[in-house]
Amino acid sequence: MKSLSGAEIRQSYIDFFKSKGHTFVRSASLVPGGDQTILFTNAGMVQFKDVFLGTDKRPYTRAANSQKCMRVAGKHNDLEDVGRDDTHHTFFEMLGNWSFGDYYKNEAIEWAWELLTEVWEVPSEKLWTTYFLDDKGDIPADNEAKEYWKTQKGMNPDHVLAGGRKDNFWEMAETGPCGPCSEIHIDRGPEYCDKAGVPGHVCQVNGDCKRYLELWNLVFIQYNRLNASTLEPLPAKHVDTGMGLERIVSIMQGVTSNYLTDLLSPLMKTVQTLAGHNEKQMQKNFTPYRVIADHARATTFLIADGVVPGNTGRNYITRMIIRRASRFGGKLGLNKSFLADVADSVIEQYGEAYPELVKNRKTILDNITREESRFHRTIESGMGQLEDYINDLKVKNLTRLDGERAFELYATHGLPLELTRDILQEQGLTVDEEGFKGAMDDHRIASGAGKAMGEMGGEDVSIYSSILDDLTAKAKLSLAGVLFDPYSKMNIEGEILAIVKNGLPVEEAVAGEEVEIVLPETCFYIESGGQVADRGKIVTSGDTDIFSVVDVRKPAAGIIIHIGKVEQGKIKVGDKITAKVDSARRQDIRRNHTATHLLHAELHKVIGKHALQAGSMVSPDRLRFDFNHPEAVTTEQLELIEAGVNQNILENYKLEIKERSLQDAMKEGATALFGEKYGEVVRTVVIGNQEPISFELCGGTHVAETGDIGLFLITSEGSTAAGVRRIEAVTGRAAYALVQQRTKLLKQSAALMQTSQEELPAKIELVLSESDNRKKQASLYKAKLAEYEFQKQLMNVQVKNGASVYGGLIPEVDLDTLRLLSDLFKDKYPSGAVILATVIDGKPSIVVSISDDLIKRGLNAGEIARAAAQVVGGNGGGRPNLAQAGGKDALKIDEAIATAIKIVNEKL
Ligand SMILES: [Zn+2]
Ligand SMILES: [Zn+2]
């Protein structure tokens, strides 16, 4: 086998497929974009799923990549095995090549074989392959793949084996794209068998010992599964292959463990240096070494993709992995933060192939170290508590720790479930994992933290709670925390109470730095009820120091942060400041919010009471409103709705906003939104005089009178989900800009058509019908011209044994014309054979026509068309008297005609 480094193997894979016309596609993020069904990208095909489903298109039809994958949660969860053996990883790389309706089995098999045996020089006699043979006998066997494999250079036909549904049939899900697959296995030799002494054991492909290893899986997607028993052939067939990088590298480098390849051995080396171990000590502690190397690599890639340690979802995984690595470090005597050093080796090792690691180096290392210190602060008390629980179990002769206690270890002492499980396992004990999840859910609901934590992307909020504790202790804040009043004023004066940078409190920030600021009070709106957060500025007196606010959030109860950047000067804790909301922007938002209420009311009037709000977005430049309605809103209805809203704007109703008890509000007929939570006291927004036209519970900001909205224009209507419609609209300044833009377009169009704006539609109709007539005329002339050209060519008709034979090229006509001309030939020469060819858009087409008497003499138009098609690299066929062919290679068109003529002449 060729001697290559891991990086070279990755690169040569990509280069090889590039040389076969593939586009190199960068690895997708570990966080799958838009795919809610999985936590992490876990295979190369994740980023192409929509292409296979036919809902997305790419500018290429052949792709190759090396995909970052995580298998640590859900169905594919390898965590428990990681560290205990040589092959399992949380993070790994998957090499793949893809055909989207382009090449198929023949090329996929030929190239896989060529790469392995010729480029990488893997001895062909060690390789085995499989093809699909249905064990249930329902789906046709993949004999194509079988034949292709058997004819590869150096392939021993006895090494091509059949396999059933388990190993050789791939399905994306219970329905959808699927198809047979072929695996390539390598025989590592009898010395790798770990079941040699087991009675009855036979080493075999897909067997149960370590002698044969699967290297590569080639999936041929050719069916669409409609239900459990029905497959329909796909119009376009695809190829999807996957090869684990770590495995092929371990094979080519001749090592017994993935951790001994040059991909991971530098990380092991770093751990060894940190631990001060000699070779023998390292061998003795191989499990902690493997855990640390694997977890450091996973953590580095996760943080580079934005998954920082946190309490929920993906962020929890990063936290858990760091803590698990940290605990295994403890087994090597590494009791201080050390993981950043290993992560640094990861960046060095992988930075060239994955530049995002280098770019985010500081963030990665900082986050790891910070998480390790958090863990160290609590680990001792947590371990002590767990020790007590273990003793308690042993005294009571129990083997399972209950979920409540496991959750308490996590919530109070920061000990993730996975660590508790590890520690218990080492003592032969288990933990109730279901009970843990239940306790966690109960806790979330009780504390009302579920949603807030989700919105913060799992960011650790303990820093904000400690800021709040600190500020209340110093009497800088009341127990209620930061005051929130976005309604009565647009500016407030105050003092900077705290500054947070990258999750840590700092004393000051200078120009260019992105930080979060805490004030005693704020007039900035926080995104809620669909209305976006305010923007604006925080300035010191005389505007010497300027901080621009781009977002405002409530990360923990009682704390509000202004997120943004120091634009000028320097801000420090204790500075006296003025916070100013961008008032023009806020006024645009107010117009859109009040217009949303008017739209909601008008929808009820025009299409019915069932049109309840299903979602809403109010931003400065537009509003978006989703509502329940089973069908598209008609143009007439939209016109009525738009007119109704504008009428209510002209009425210039005053808005009446007040707080009342929820009970009173509901009694008076307020519209509450389904799924929203309301407190005891609610804010109500009423529009209209005696008989209110809109009465909603709403915490948003509104105009004083409807006339302030100016103008309301609907810009689109469409569907977002089954039974849910969406209307988008603009108001005020954006509506005026839209009218201006449309008027300008109208003026330009009228000028281009040399008419007035009023006459424009009639003029366009006229021009269109004229152009239509011209097209008809032109194609008529073209056909005439072709016929004339053809008549001239007919001087060259040959006569052989009484039959007239002609073959020729008619430039740039369509297939219909070719058929027309061949009929013309038939009329003129009742006994004859004609082959006519043309090139349309660079693609050759051929029509073959044979008179009936010549068919009796052995001529067949279909056969001739097929032979001609082969010359131009395409397909052909048809009836014995009329057939056609198409191909790709226009340069060979003359050769194709000559081939067809030759067949005709031979038979006559
Ligand atoms: Zn064996
Ligand atoms: Zn509202």
PDB file of C-alpha atoms in Angstrom, residues 1 194 428 745 813:
ATOM      1  CA  MET A   1       0.000   0.000   0.000  1.00  0.00           C
ATOM      2  CA  ASP A 194     -10.227 -12.248  17.704  1.00  0.00           C
ATOM      3  CA  GLY A 428     -20.683  -2.236  38.676  1.00  0.00           C
ATOM      4  CA  LEU A 745     -41.377  51.578 -13.356  1.00  0.00           C
ATOM      5  CA  VAL A 813     -34.238  22.522 -37.720  1.00  0.00           C
TER       6      VAL A 813
END
